[in-house]
Amino acid sequence: MDNKTFFEMAVRAAEKSYSPYSKFRVGAALLTEDGQVFTGCNIENASYSLTICAERTAVFKAVSSGFTNFRAIAIAGSGDGDFSAPCPPCGACLQVLSEFCGDDFMIVLSDGVHKLSDFLPVRFNKENL
Ligand code: THU
């Protein structure tokens, strides 16, 4: 799958966003090693801190479906329907991704492809325990 198609899957996922408070829609598409895609959107809550990001929705859907090996994630975010500005993952999502993904895991944003290690070069993970 090309990166444009992959990114478009994240944009489509953002259409499902439940974000009445921030009005910022985020969508994620997570590609497993065996080629399946799990999508997710941000889901907000009246008790604001219980909001979950699109990326973690996608990861938790995949893991709870039995998938823990991932190749890449595409992320799209927008407050006005224009998804052309890059929407990088927040620190909490990077930490959750790093539970399952190595340095070379790809993060596809509107501005191109990045590596997990570009965004979180030093990570706390199971090797530290
Ligand atoms: N959000 C995500 O879904 N992913 C991120 O990585 C950063 C932020 C969501 C959370 C909240 O619903 C909205 O964007 C504004 O912060």
mmCIF file of C-alpha atoms and ligand atoms in Angstrom:
data_model
loop_
_atom_site.group_PDB
_atom_site.id
_atom_site.type_symbol
_atom_site.label_atom_id
_atom_site.label_comp_id
_atom_site.label_asym_id
_atom_site.label_seq_id
_atom_site.Cartn_x
_atom_site.Cartn_y
_atom_site.Cartn_z
ATOM 1 C CA MET A 1 0.000 0.000 0.000
ATOM 2 C CA ASP A 2 1.356 3.447 -0.848
ATOM 3 C CA ASN A 3 1.683 6.115 1.822
ATOM 4 C CA LYS A 4 -0.987 8.348 0.275
ATOM 5 C CA THR A 5 -3.593 5.572 0.437
ATOM 6 C CA PHE A 6 -2.484 4.713 3.970
ATOM 7 C CA PHE A 7 -2.742 8.358 5.085
ATOM 8 C CA GLU A 8 -6.207 8.593 3.477
ATOM 9 C CA MET A 9 -7.320 5.696 5.706
ATOM 10 C CA ALA A 10 -6.385 7.840 8.709
ATOM 11 C CA VAL A 11 -8.367 10.767 7.292
ATOM 12 C CA ARG A 12 -11.407 8.467 6.834
ATOM 13 C CA ALA A 13 -10.988 7.266 10.434
ATOM 14 C CA ALA A 14 -10.975 10.901 11.627
ATOM 15 C CA GLU A 15 -14.488 11.261 10.219
ATOM 16 C CA LYS A 16 -15.632 8.951 13.053
ATOM 17 C CA SER A 17 -14.005 11.176 15.699
ATOM 18 C CA TYR A 18 -16.130 11.957 18.751
ATOM 19 C CA SER A 19 -14.686 15.345 19.693
ATOM 20 C CA PRO A 20 -17.473 17.745 20.729
ATOM 21 C CA TYR A 21 -15.185 19.586 23.179
ATOM 22 C CA SER A 22 -11.957 20.239 21.268
ATOM 23 C CA LYS A 23 -13.596 19.926 17.842
ATOM 24 C CA PHE A 24 -10.237 18.523 16.741
ATOM 25 C CA ARG A 25 -10.673 15.337 14.734
ATOM 26 C CA VAL A 26 -7.907 12.749 14.743
ATOM 27 C CA GLY A 27 -7.779 9.471 12.873
ATOM 28 C CA ALA A 28 -5.185 6.711 12.887
ATOM 29 C CA ALA A 29 -4.594 3.643 10.724
ATOM 30 C CA LEU A 30 -2.323 0.972 12.187
ATOM 31 C CA LEU A 31 -0.741 -1.578 9.840
ATOM 32 C CA THR A 32 0.092 -5.010 11.258
ATOM 33 C CA GLU A 33 3.120 -7.023 10.105
ATOM 34 C CA ASP A 34 0.776 -9.335 8.205
ATOM 35 C CA GLY A 35 -0.935 -6.506 6.345
ATOM 36 C CA GLN A 36 -4.134 -5.888 8.284
ATOM 37 C CA VAL A 37 -5.209 -2.339 9.144
ATOM 38 C CA PHE A 38 -6.886 -1.297 12.374
ATOM 39 C CA THR A 39 -8.276 2.219 12.479
ATOM 40 C CA GLY A 40 -9.063 4.463 15.431
ATOM 41 C CA CYS A 41 -10.334 7.943 16.229
ATOM 42 C CA ASN A 42 -10.145 10.212 19.249
ATOM 43 C CA ILE A 43 -13.034 9.759 21.676
ATOM 44 C CA GLU A 44 -13.603 12.612 24.093
ATOM 45 C CA ASN A 45 -15.536 12.686 27.351
ATOM 46 C CA ALA A 46 -17.336 15.308 29.434
ATOM 47 C CA SER A 47 -14.795 14.396 32.111
ATOM 48 C CA TYR A 48 -12.067 15.723 29.819
ATOM 49 C CA SER A 49 -9.117 13.697 31.087
ATOM 50 C CA LEU A 50 -10.837 10.446 30.107
ATOM 51 C CA THR A 51 -10.417 11.310 26.437
ATOM 52 C CA ILE A 52 -8.541 8.721 24.413
ATOM 53 C CA CYS A 53 -6.429 9.538 21.394
ATOM 54 C CA ALA A 54 -6.956 8.036 17.949
ATOM 55 C CA GLU A 55 -3.621 6.217 18.009
ATOM 56 C CA ARG A 56 -4.322 4.416 21.264
ATOM 57 C CA THR A 57 -7.826 3.502 20.081
ATOM 58 C CA ALA A 58 -6.221 1.819 17.061
ATOM 59 C CA VAL A 59 -3.544 0.063 19.136
ATOM 60 C CA PHE A 60 -6.053 -1.219 21.683
ATOM 61 C CA LYS A 61 -8.397 -2.451 18.959
ATOM 62 C CA ALA A 62 -5.528 -4.352 17.335
ATOM 63 C CA VAL A 63 -4.104 -5.833 20.532
ATOM 64 C CA SER A 64 -7.540 -6.883 21.779
ATOM 65 C CA SER A 65 -8.055 -8.604 18.418
ATOM 66 C CA GLY A 66 -4.861 -10.611 18.898
ATOM 67 C CA PHE A 67 -2.334 -8.511 16.948
ATOM 68 C CA THR A 68 0.851 -7.205 18.581
ATOM 69 C CA ASN A 69 3.287 -6.876 15.659
ATOM 70 C CA PHE A 70 3.063 -3.618 13.767
ATOM 71 C CA ARG A 71 4.804 -2.060 10.801
ATOM 72 C CA ALA A 72 3.447 1.494 10.612
ATOM 73 C CA ILE A 73 0.806 3.972 11.713
ATOM 74 C CA ALA A 74 -0.733 6.810 9.717
ATOM 75 C CA ILE A 75 -2.141 9.777 11.636
ATOM 76 C CA ALA A 76 -4.354 12.614 10.424
ATOM 77 C CA GLY A 77 -5.660 15.473 12.544
ATOM 78 C CA SER A 78 -7.615 18.642 11.845
ATOM 79 C CA GLY A 79 -9.801 21.241 13.489
ATOM 80 C CA ASP A 80 -11.300 22.477 10.240
ATOM 81 C CA GLY A 81 -11.407 19.579 7.789
ATOM 82 C CA ASP A 82 -8.036 20.376 6.245
ATOM 83 C CA PHE A 83 -5.674 17.516 7.064
ATOM 84 C CA SER A 84 -2.635 18.954 5.298
ATOM 85 C CA ALA A 85 -0.772 20.054 8.464
ATOM 86 C CA PRO A 86 1.139 17.225 10.159
ATOM 87 C CA CYS A 87 -0.404 15.892 13.394
ATOM 88 C CA PRO A 88 2.342 14.113 15.359
ATOM 89 C CA PRO A 89 1.429 11.597 18.075
ATOM 90 C CA CYS A 90 1.375 12.780 21.693
ATOM 91 C CA GLY A 91 3.826 11.449 24.249
ATOM 92 C CA ALA A 92 1.328 9.044 25.797
ATOM 93 C CA CYS A 93 0.623 7.467 22.411
ATOM 94 C CA LEU A 94 4.333 7.216 21.632
ATOM 95 C CA GLN A 95 4.852 5.371 24.910
ATOM 96 C CA VAL A 96 2.005 2.945 24.142
ATOM 97 C CA LEU A 97 3.332 2.380 20.618
ATOM 98 C CA SER A 98 6.820 1.734 21.971
ATOM 99 C CA GLU A 99 5.466 -1.195 24.014
ATOM 100 C CA PHE A 100 4.968 -3.059 20.729
ATOM 101 C CA CYS A 101 7.100 -1.251 18.138
ATOM 102 C CA GLY A 102 10.832 -0.847 17.581
ATOM 103 C CA ASP A 103 12.968 2.075 16.398
ATOM 104 C CA ASP A 104 12.143 1.446 12.724
ATOM 105 C CA PHE A 105 8.373 1.491 13.145
ATOM 106 C CA MET A 106 7.081 4.053 10.631
ATOM 107 C CA ILE A 107 4.874 7.025 11.458
ATOM 108 C CA VAL A 108 3.157 8.407 8.364
ATOM 109 C CA LEU A 109 1.996 12.016 8.657
ATOM 110 C CA SER A 110 0.806 14.489 6.041
ATOM 111 C CA ASP A 111 4.403 15.663 5.564
ATOM 112 C CA GLY A 112 5.878 12.220 4.977
ATOM 113 C CA VAL A 113 7.316 9.222 6.772
ATOM 114 C CA HIS A 114 9.069 9.369 10.146
ATOM 115 C CA LYS A 115 10.537 6.730 12.435
ATOM 116 C CA LEU A 116 9.349 6.078 15.982
ATOM 117 C CA SER A 117 12.903 6.807 17.144
ATOM 118 C CA ASP A 118 12.683 10.292 15.533
ATOM 119 C CA PHE A 119 9.892 11.219 17.935
ATOM 120 C CA LEU A 120 10.910 9.199 20.994
ATOM 121 C CA PRO A 121 14.632 8.456 20.801
ATOM 122 C CA VAL A 122 14.953 7.194 24.387
ATOM 123 C CA ARG A 123 12.170 5.014 25.661
ATOM 124 C CA PHE A 124 11.237 3.275 28.876
ATOM 125 C CA ASN A 125 10.229 -0.270 28.025
ATOM 126 C CA LYS A 126 10.305 -3.849 29.237
ATOM 127 C CA GLU A 127 14.107 -4.025 28.987
ATOM 128 C CA ASN A 128 14.272 -1.421 31.770
ATOM 129 C CA LEU A 129 12.286 -3.517 34.222
HETATM 130 N N1 THU B 1 -5.405 13.728 20.096
HETATM 131 C C1 THU B 1 -5.251 12.526 19.484
HETATM 132 O O1 THU B 1 -6.226 11.834 19.161
HETATM 133 N N2 THU B 1 -3.982 12.088 19.246
HETATM 134 C C2 THU B 1 -2.850 12.748 19.601
HETATM 135 O O2 THU B 1 -1.749 12.218 19.455
HETATM 136 C C3 THU B 1 -2.939 14.090 20.139
HETATM 137 C C4 THU B 1 -4.301 14.577 20.483
HETATM 138 C C5 THU B 1 -6.759 14.212 20.377
HETATM 139 C C6 THU B 1 -7.121 14.249 21.835
HETATM 140 C C7 THU B 1 -8.210 15.288 21.865
HETATM 141 O O3 THU B 1 -9.448 14.665 21.600
HETATM 142 C C8 THU B 1 -7.869 16.216 20.699
HETATM 143 O O4 THU B 1 -6.919 15.530 19.910
HETATM 144 C C9 THU B 1 -7.301 17.549 21.126
HETATM 145 O O5 THU B 1 -6.213 17.379 21.966
#
